[in-house]
Amino acid sequence: VDYRGYEVTVENFIRLLTGRVEAHTPRNKRLLSDDKSNIFIYMTGHGGEDFLKFQDSEEINSYDIADAMQQMWEKKRYREILFMIDTCQANTMFSKFYAPNVLSIGSSRKGENSYSHYHDRDIGASVIDRFTYYNLEFFESVDLSSKHTMADLISTYNTTLIGSHPGVRTDLFARKLEEVSGKEAVALLRSPSGRGTYLTDFFGAVQRVELTNEPFPIGRKRA
């Protein structure tokens, strides 16, 4: 945890995303990303139409995040962003986005509440929300070399269990969410959008390693 307690403010969050931090800010409090980085942003808490509360003392709105993402794109701070939010009327929080290569997922429609899943009687508070709980439940079946796609995750959303209608915004995102095959796959491999979107594009993954039979000529000039 790099930011905790009263450090968690709207200003610090926007500065973290856009890189507008003070010169003395340590590396662990910076987002050290570039135009090859995939970034996962997950927000949860109390909110409503176009806003989310920070510390019950201030709010961040959908315009703030939308403008921050556009700054990030202009400054080449990401390749793709997966934005997920779990709050009441969550889907309104990404309605103002306009930066490219952003995939957005929310827990509830405009006018809907987002509900808690489990109440701990010992501490007297709910410890997890339903949308978050069922996302984590799916991830328990995913390993580091998984071929599960974002479409696989979204297909598991059950409105009866979650208690609201999750929303997905894909119009700003270049790639398909599902895995493709056949002629379509060949065509996609020739295009910038590439293949389908795997969960491991944003969550823990293993690097692809290509093994060769011939030694690699390090330091030698080719004939």
PDB file of C-alpha atoms in Angstrom:
ATOM      1  CA  VAL A   1       0.000   0.000   0.000  1.00  0.00           C
ATOM      2  CA  ASP A   2       1.716   3.171  -1.224  1.00  0.00           C
ATOM      3  CA  TYR A   3      -1.016   5.663  -0.300  1.00  0.00           C
ATOM      4  CA  ARG A   4      -3.019   5.232   2.888  1.00  0.00           C
ATOM      5  CA  GLY A   5      -5.267   7.210   5.233  1.00  0.00           C
ATOM      6  CA  TYR A   6      -5.341  10.937   4.578  1.00  0.00           C
ATOM      7  CA  GLU A   7      -2.929  10.544   1.653  1.00  0.00           C
ATOM      8  CA  VAL A   8      -5.844   9.120  -0.343  1.00  0.00           C
ATOM      9  CA  THR A   9      -7.173  12.346  -1.851  1.00  0.00           C
ATOM     10  CA  VAL A  10      -8.618  13.309  -5.215  1.00  0.00           C
ATOM     11  CA  GLU A  11      -5.614  15.551  -5.889  1.00  0.00           C
ATOM     12  CA  ASN A  12      -3.084  12.795  -5.160  1.00  0.00           C
ATOM     13  CA  PHE A  13      -5.002  10.319  -7.310  1.00  0.00           C
ATOM     14  CA  ILE A  14      -5.114  12.660 -10.312  1.00  0.00           C
ATOM     15  CA  ARG A  15      -1.441  13.580  -9.848  1.00  0.00           C
ATOM     16  CA  LEU A  16      -0.536   9.877  -9.694  1.00  0.00           C
ATOM     17  CA  LEU A  17      -2.318   9.126 -12.981  1.00  0.00           C
ATOM     18  CA  THR A  18      -1.021  12.135 -14.881  1.00  0.00           C
ATOM     19  CA  GLY A  19       2.519  12.107 -13.452  1.00  0.00           C
ATOM     20  CA  ARG A  20       2.186  15.643 -12.071  1.00  0.00           C
ATOM     21  CA  VAL A  21       3.878  14.807  -8.770  1.00  0.00           C
ATOM     22  CA  GLU A  22       6.344  16.841  -6.734  1.00  0.00           C
ATOM     23  CA  ALA A  23      10.021  16.406  -7.593  1.00  0.00           C
ATOM     24  CA  HIS A  24      10.767  14.822  -4.204  1.00  0.00           C
ATOM     25  CA  THR A  25       8.023  12.158  -4.578  1.00  0.00           C
ATOM     26  CA  PRO A  26       9.585   8.681  -4.053  1.00  0.00           C
ATOM     27  CA  ARG A  27       9.368   6.020  -6.776  1.00  0.00           C
ATOM     28  CA  ASN A  28       6.822   3.914  -4.873  1.00  0.00           C
ATOM     29  CA  LYS A  29       4.370   6.845  -4.989  1.00  0.00           C
ATOM     30  CA  ARG A  30       4.710   7.335  -8.750  1.00  0.00           C
ATOM     31  CA  LEU A  31       3.027   5.522 -11.614  1.00  0.00           C
ATOM     32  CA  LEU A  32       6.115   4.590 -13.630  1.00  0.00           C
ATOM     33  CA  SER A  33       4.310   3.714 -16.850  1.00  0.00           C
ATOM     34  CA  ASP A  34       4.882   4.411 -20.552  1.00  0.00           C
ATOM     35  CA  ASP A  35       3.216   3.810 -23.906  1.00  0.00           C
ATOM     36  CA  LYS A  36       3.804   0.054 -23.580  1.00  0.00           C
ATOM     37  CA  SER A  37       2.033  -0.233 -20.216  1.00  0.00           C
ATOM     38  CA  ASN A  38      -1.351  -1.803 -19.525  1.00  0.00           C
ATOM     39  CA  ILE A  39      -2.919  -0.194 -16.449  1.00  0.00           C
ATOM     40  CA  PHE A  40      -5.667  -1.619 -14.229  1.00  0.00           C
ATOM     41  CA  ILE A  41      -7.719   0.905 -12.217  1.00  0.00           C
ATOM     42  CA  TYR A  42     -10.218  -0.472  -9.679  1.00  0.00           C
ATOM     43  CA  MET A  43     -12.321   1.959  -7.654  1.00  0.00           C
ATOM     44  CA  THR A  44     -14.899   1.160  -4.978  1.00  0.00           C
ATOM     45  CA  GLY A  45     -16.737   3.026  -2.222  1.00  0.00           C
ATOM     46  CA  HIS A  46     -19.784   5.235  -1.761  1.00  0.00           C
ATOM     47  CA  GLY A  47     -20.904   7.149  -4.805  1.00  0.00           C
ATOM     48  CA  GLY A  48     -23.741   8.162  -7.076  1.00  0.00           C
ATOM     49  CA  GLU A  49     -24.398   9.579 -10.511  1.00  0.00           C
ATOM     50  CA  ASP A  50     -21.051  10.765 -11.922  1.00  0.00           C
ATOM     51  CA  PHE A  51     -19.209  10.866  -8.566  1.00  0.00           C
ATOM     52  CA  LEU A  52     -17.321   8.746  -6.018  1.00  0.00           C
ATOM     53  CA  LYS A  53     -16.525   9.810  -2.463  1.00  0.00           C
ATOM     54  CA  PHE A  54     -12.980  10.057  -1.091  1.00  0.00           C
ATOM     55  CA  GLN A  55     -12.702   9.859   2.720  1.00  0.00           C
ATOM     56  CA  ASP A  56     -16.304  11.136   3.102  1.00  0.00           C
ATOM     57  CA  SER A  57     -14.882  14.645   2.732  1.00  0.00           C
ATOM     58  CA  GLU A  58     -14.505  15.164  -1.042  1.00  0.00           C
ATOM     59  CA  GLU A  59     -15.607  13.658  -4.331  1.00  0.00           C
ATOM     60  CA  ILE A  60     -14.096  12.756  -7.665  1.00  0.00           C
ATOM     61  CA  ASN A  61     -16.406  13.019 -10.672  1.00  0.00           C
ATOM     62  CA  SER A  62     -16.528  11.378 -14.069  1.00  0.00           C
ATOM     63  CA  TYR A  63     -15.148  14.493 -15.800  1.00  0.00           C
ATOM     64  CA  ASP A  64     -12.062  14.512 -13.537  1.00  0.00           C
ATOM     65  CA  ILE A  65     -11.153  10.935 -14.440  1.00  0.00           C
ATOM     66  CA  ALA A  66     -11.981  11.412 -18.134  1.00  0.00           C
ATOM     67  CA  ASP A  67      -9.688  14.437 -18.420  1.00  0.00           C
ATOM     68  CA  ALA A  68      -6.919  12.669 -16.461  1.00  0.00           C
ATOM     69  CA  MET A  69      -7.010   9.712 -18.856  1.00  0.00           C
ATOM     70  CA  GLN A  70      -6.805  12.017 -21.855  1.00  0.00           C
ATOM     71  CA  GLN A  71      -3.737  13.675 -20.309  1.00  0.00           C
ATOM     72  CA  MET A  72      -2.239  10.223 -19.768  1.00  0.00           C
ATOM     73  CA  TRP A  73      -2.780   9.350 -23.432  1.00  0.00           C
ATOM     74  CA  GLU A  74      -1.264  12.618 -24.649  1.00  0.00           C
ATOM     75  CA  LYS A  75       1.768  12.083 -22.404  1.00  0.00           C
ATOM     76  CA  LYS A  76       2.120   8.442 -23.556  1.00  0.00           C
ATOM     77  CA  ARG A  77       1.599   7.011 -20.086  1.00  0.00           C
ATOM     78  CA  TYR A  78      -0.316   3.900 -21.162  1.00  0.00           C
ATOM     79  CA  ARG A  79      -1.074   1.521 -24.001  1.00  0.00           C
ATOM     80  CA  GLU A  80      -4.414   0.244 -22.645  1.00  0.00           C
ATOM     81  CA  ILE A  81      -6.450   0.849 -19.502  1.00  0.00           C
ATOM     82  CA  LEU A  82      -8.924  -1.478 -17.815  1.00  0.00           C
ATOM     83  CA  PHE A  83     -11.177   0.658 -15.611  1.00  0.00           C
ATOM     84  CA  MET A  84     -13.478  -1.153 -13.159  1.00  0.00           C
ATOM     85  CA  ILE A  85     -15.692   0.502 -10.559  1.00  0.00           C
ATOM     86  CA  ASP A  86     -18.017  -0.875  -7.881  1.00  0.00           C
ATOM     87  CA  THR A  87     -20.349   1.745  -6.420  1.00  0.00           C
ATOM     88  CA  CYS A  88     -23.953   2.881  -6.723  1.00  0.00           C
ATOM     89  CA  GLN A  89     -24.707   4.075 -10.286  1.00  0.00           C
ATOM     90  CA  ALA A  90     -21.183   2.990 -11.206  1.00  0.00           C
ATOM     91  CA  ASN A  91     -21.707   2.948 -14.971  1.00  0.00           C
ATOM     92  CA  THR A  92     -22.149   6.730 -15.018  1.00  0.00           C
ATOM     93  CA  MET A  93     -18.534   7.149 -13.890  1.00  0.00           C
ATOM     94  CA  PHE A  94     -17.165   6.116 -17.295  1.00  0.00           C
ATOM     95  CA  SER A  95     -19.858   7.768 -19.397  1.00  0.00           C
ATOM     96  CA  LYS A  96     -17.669  10.853 -19.999  1.00  0.00           C
ATOM     97  CA  PHE A  97     -14.489   9.018 -21.035  1.00  0.00           C
ATOM     98  CA  TYR A  98     -13.063   9.987 -24.418  1.00  0.00           C
ATOM     99  CA  ALA A  99      -9.415   8.841 -24.353  1.00  0.00           C
ATOM    100  CA  PRO A 100      -8.656   5.868 -26.643  1.00  0.00           C
ATOM    101  CA  ASN A 101      -7.824   2.284 -25.629  1.00  0.00           C
ATOM    102  CA  VAL A 102      -9.898   2.304 -22.428  1.00  0.00           C
ATOM    103  CA  LEU A 103     -12.110  -0.665 -21.498  1.00  0.00           C
ATOM    104  CA  SER A 104     -14.623   0.174 -18.744  1.00  0.00           C
ATOM    105  CA  ILE A 105     -16.702  -2.095 -16.503  1.00  0.00           C
ATOM    106  CA  GLY A 106     -19.106  -0.959 -13.763  1.00  0.00           C
ATOM    107  CA  SER A 107     -21.305  -2.689 -11.209  1.00  0.00           C
ATOM    108  CA  SER A 108     -24.620  -0.864 -11.672  1.00  0.00           C
ATOM    109  CA  ARG A 109     -26.707   1.247 -14.009  1.00  0.00           C
ATOM    110  CA  LYS A 110     -27.773   4.842 -13.502  1.00  0.00           C
ATOM    111  CA  GLY A 111     -30.397   4.855 -10.744  1.00  0.00           C
ATOM    112  CA  GLU A 112     -29.289   1.488  -9.298  1.00  0.00           C
ATOM    113  CA  ASN A 113     -27.605   0.725  -5.990  1.00  0.00           C
ATOM    114  CA  SER A 114     -24.590  -1.542  -5.610  1.00  0.00           C
ATOM    115  CA  TYR A 115     -24.907  -3.927  -2.672  1.00  0.00           C
ATOM    116  CA  SER A 116     -22.613  -5.435  -0.062  1.00  0.00           C
ATOM    117  CA  HIS A 117     -22.138  -9.207   0.065  1.00  0.00           C
ATOM    118  CA  TYR A 118     -21.068 -10.140   3.574  1.00  0.00           C
ATOM    119  CA  HIS A 119     -21.509  -8.408   6.941  1.00  0.00           C
ATOM    120  CA  ASP A 120     -18.948  -9.223   9.635  1.00  0.00           C
ATOM    121  CA  ARG A 121     -20.714  -9.082  13.011  1.00  0.00           C
ATOM    122  CA  ASP A 122     -17.416  -8.950  14.907  1.00  0.00           C
ATOM    123  CA  ILE A 123     -16.321  -5.662  13.361  1.00  0.00           C
ATOM    124  CA  GLY A 124     -19.826  -4.406  12.645  1.00  0.00           C
ATOM    125  CA  ALA A 125     -19.300  -3.628   8.976  1.00  0.00           C
ATOM    126  CA  SER A 126     -19.593  -5.155   5.525  1.00  0.00           C
ATOM    127  CA  VAL A 127     -16.234  -6.402   4.282  1.00  0.00           C
ATOM    128  CA  ILE A 128     -16.870  -6.843   0.544  1.00  0.00           C
ATOM    129  CA  ASP A 129     -19.354  -5.822  -2.142  1.00  0.00           C
ATOM    130  CA  ARG A 130     -21.268  -8.295  -4.318  1.00  0.00           C
ATOM    131  CA  PHE A 131     -19.770  -7.205  -7.628  1.00  0.00           C
ATOM    132  CA  THR A 132     -16.248  -7.365  -6.211  1.00  0.00           C
ATOM    133  CA  TYR A 133     -16.950 -10.732  -4.570  1.00  0.00           C
ATOM    134  CA  TYR A 134     -18.094 -12.428  -7.779  1.00  0.00           C
ATOM    135  CA  ASN A 135     -15.183 -10.988  -9.752  1.00  0.00           C
ATOM    136  CA  LEU A 136     -12.748 -12.422  -7.206  1.00  0.00           C
ATOM    137  CA  GLU A 137     -14.597 -15.748  -7.233  1.00  0.00           C
ATOM    138  CA  PHE A 138     -13.972 -16.014 -10.985  1.00  0.00           C
ATOM    139  CA  PHE A 139     -10.294 -15.089 -10.609  1.00  0.00           C
ATOM    140  CA  GLU A 140      -9.774 -17.989  -8.197  1.00  0.00           C
ATOM    141  CA  SER A 141     -10.079 -20.290 -11.219  1.00  0.00           C
ATOM    142  CA  VAL A 142      -7.487 -18.360 -13.242  1.00  0.00           C
ATOM    143  CA  ASP A 143      -3.748 -19.114 -13.209  1.00  0.00           C
ATOM    144  CA  LEU A 144      -0.829 -17.118 -14.587  1.00  0.00           C
ATOM    145  CA  SER A 145      -0.936 -18.827 -17.989  1.00  0.00           C
ATOM    146  CA  SER A 146      -4.726 -18.621 -18.332  1.00  0.00           C
ATOM    147  CA  LYS A 147      -6.371 -18.172 -21.731  1.00  0.00           C
ATOM    148  CA  HIS A 148      -9.561 -16.754 -20.197  1.00  0.00           C
ATOM    149  CA  THR A 149     -10.666 -13.571 -21.940  1.00  0.00           C
ATOM    150  CA  MET A 150     -12.453 -10.479 -20.696  1.00  0.00           C
ATOM    151  CA  ALA A 151     -15.554 -11.840 -22.452  1.00  0.00           C
ATOM    152  CA  ASP A 152     -15.342 -14.973 -20.274  1.00  0.00           C
ATOM    153  CA  LEU A 153     -15.350 -12.828 -17.124  1.00  0.00           C
ATOM    154  CA  ILE A 154     -18.223 -10.619 -18.266  1.00  0.00           C
ATOM    155  CA  SER A 155     -20.318 -13.661 -19.252  1.00  0.00           C
ATOM    156  CA  THR A 156     -20.322 -14.817 -15.594  1.00  0.00           C
ATOM    157  CA  TYR A 157     -22.086 -11.688 -14.320  1.00  0.00           C
ATOM    158  CA  ASN A 158     -25.425 -12.768 -12.835  1.00  0.00           C
ATOM    159  CA  THR A 159     -27.740  -9.824 -12.146  1.00  0.00           C
ATOM    160  CA  THR A 160     -29.739 -11.899  -9.645  1.00  0.00           C
ATOM    161  CA  LEU A 161     -26.662 -12.606  -7.511  1.00  0.00           C
ATOM    162  CA  ILE A 162     -25.083  -9.160  -7.945  1.00  0.00           C
ATOM    163  CA  GLY A 163     -28.371  -7.331  -7.377  1.00  0.00           C
ATOM    164  CA  SER A 164     -27.722  -4.792 -10.149  1.00  0.00           C
ATOM    165  CA  HIS A 165     -26.905  -4.620 -13.859  1.00  0.00           C
ATOM    166  CA  PRO A 166     -23.149  -4.420 -14.571  1.00  0.00           C
ATOM    167  CA  GLY A 167     -22.211  -2.347 -17.611  1.00  0.00           C
ATOM    168  CA  VAL A 168     -19.370  -2.625 -20.113  1.00  0.00           C
ATOM    169  CA  ARG A 169     -18.150   0.159 -22.406  1.00  0.00           C
ATOM    170  CA  THR A 170     -16.066  -1.020 -25.361  1.00  0.00           C
ATOM    171  CA  ASP A 171     -16.384   1.754 -27.962  1.00  0.00           C
ATOM    172  CA  LEU A 172     -13.045   3.320 -26.918  1.00  0.00           C
ATOM    173  CA  PHE A 173     -11.248  -0.034 -26.866  1.00  0.00           C
ATOM    174  CA  ALA A 174      -9.579  -1.236 -30.071  1.00  0.00           C
ATOM    175  CA  ARG A 175      -9.382  -4.983 -29.436  1.00  0.00           C
ATOM    176  CA  LYS A 176     -12.088  -7.626 -29.265  1.00  0.00           C
ATOM    177  CA  LEU A 177     -12.928  -8.956 -25.796  1.00  0.00           C
ATOM    178  CA  GLU A 178     -13.253 -12.574 -26.891  1.00  0.00           C
ATOM    179  CA  GLU A 179     -10.699 -14.947 -28.386  1.00  0.00           C
ATOM    180  CA  VAL A 180     -10.826 -15.175 -32.166  1.00  0.00           C
ATOM    181  CA  SER A 181      -9.952 -18.015 -34.511  1.00  0.00           C
ATOM    182  CA  GLY A 182      -9.744 -19.020 -38.169  1.00  0.00           C
ATOM    183  CA  LYS A 183      -9.694 -16.394 -40.905  1.00  0.00           C
ATOM    184  CA  GLU A 184     -10.674 -13.670 -38.446  1.00  0.00           C
ATOM    185  CA  ALA A 185      -7.604 -14.438 -36.325  1.00  0.00           C
ATOM    186  CA  VAL A 186      -5.322 -14.224 -39.350  1.00  0.00           C
ATOM    187  CA  ALA A 187      -6.786 -10.832 -40.246  1.00  0.00           C
ATOM    188  CA  LEU A 188      -6.408  -9.562 -36.685  1.00  0.00           C
ATOM    189  CA  LEU A 189      -2.784 -10.610 -36.497  1.00  0.00           C
ATOM    190  CA  ARG A 190      -2.104  -8.257 -39.389  1.00  0.00           C
ATOM    191  CA  SER A 191      -3.856  -5.339 -37.694  1.00  0.00           C
ATOM    192  CA  PRO A 192      -2.824  -3.105 -34.768  1.00  0.00           C
ATOM    193  CA  SER A 193      -5.737  -4.421 -32.696  1.00  0.00           C
ATOM    194  CA  GLY A 194      -4.095  -7.853 -32.525  1.00  0.00           C
ATOM    195  CA  ARG A 195      -5.908 -10.737 -30.840  1.00  0.00           C
ATOM    196  CA  GLY A 196      -8.642 -11.066 -28.253  1.00  0.00           C
ATOM    197  CA  THR A 197      -8.248  -9.523 -24.790  1.00  0.00           C
ATOM    198  CA  TYR A 198      -6.981 -11.996 -22.194  1.00  0.00           C
ATOM    199  CA  LEU A 199      -7.342 -11.417 -18.459  1.00  0.00           C
ATOM    200  CA  THR A 200      -3.578 -11.775 -18.191  1.00  0.00           C
ATOM    201  CA  ASP A 201      -3.185  -8.636 -20.320  1.00  0.00           C
ATOM    202  CA  PHE A 202      -4.078  -6.706 -17.159  1.00  0.00           C
ATOM    203  CA  PHE A 203      -3.498  -9.196 -14.353  1.00  0.00           C
ATOM    204  CA  GLY A 204      -0.488 -11.329 -13.406  1.00  0.00           C
ATOM    205  CA  ALA A 205       0.982 -13.212 -16.340  1.00  0.00           C
ATOM    206  CA  VAL A 206       4.056 -15.157 -17.382  1.00  0.00           C
ATOM    207  CA  GLN A 207       6.327 -13.849 -20.121  1.00  0.00           C
ATOM    208  CA  ARG A 208       6.385 -15.662 -23.446  1.00  0.00           C
ATOM    209  CA  VAL A 209       9.839 -17.152 -24.057  1.00  0.00           C
ATOM    210  CA  GLU A 210      11.025 -18.254 -27.502  1.00  0.00           C
ATOM    211  CA  LEU A 211      13.602 -21.040 -27.474  1.00  0.00           C
ATOM    212  CA  THR A 212      16.008 -21.492 -30.399  1.00  0.00           C
ATOM    213  CA  ASN A 213      18.456 -24.230 -31.339  1.00  0.00           C
ATOM    214  CA  GLU A 214      21.096 -21.783 -32.542  1.00  0.00           C
ATOM    215  CA  PRO A 215      23.123 -19.501 -30.210  1.00  0.00           C
ATOM    216  CA  PHE A 216      22.183 -15.837 -30.431  1.00  0.00           C
ATOM    217  CA  PRO A 217      25.085 -13.779 -31.878  1.00  0.00           C
ATOM    218  CA  ILE A 218      25.444 -11.235 -29.068  1.00  0.00           C
ATOM    219  CA  GLY A 219      28.089  -8.659 -29.851  1.00  0.00           C
ATOM    220  CA  ARG A 220      28.869 -10.058 -33.287  1.00  0.00           C
ATOM    221  CA  LYS A 221      28.150  -8.187 -36.470  1.00  0.00           C
ATOM    222  CA  ARG A 222      26.051  -9.957 -39.023  1.00  0.00           C
ATOM    223  CA  ALA A 223      27.687 -10.715 -42.371  1.00  0.00           C
TER     224      ALA A 223
END
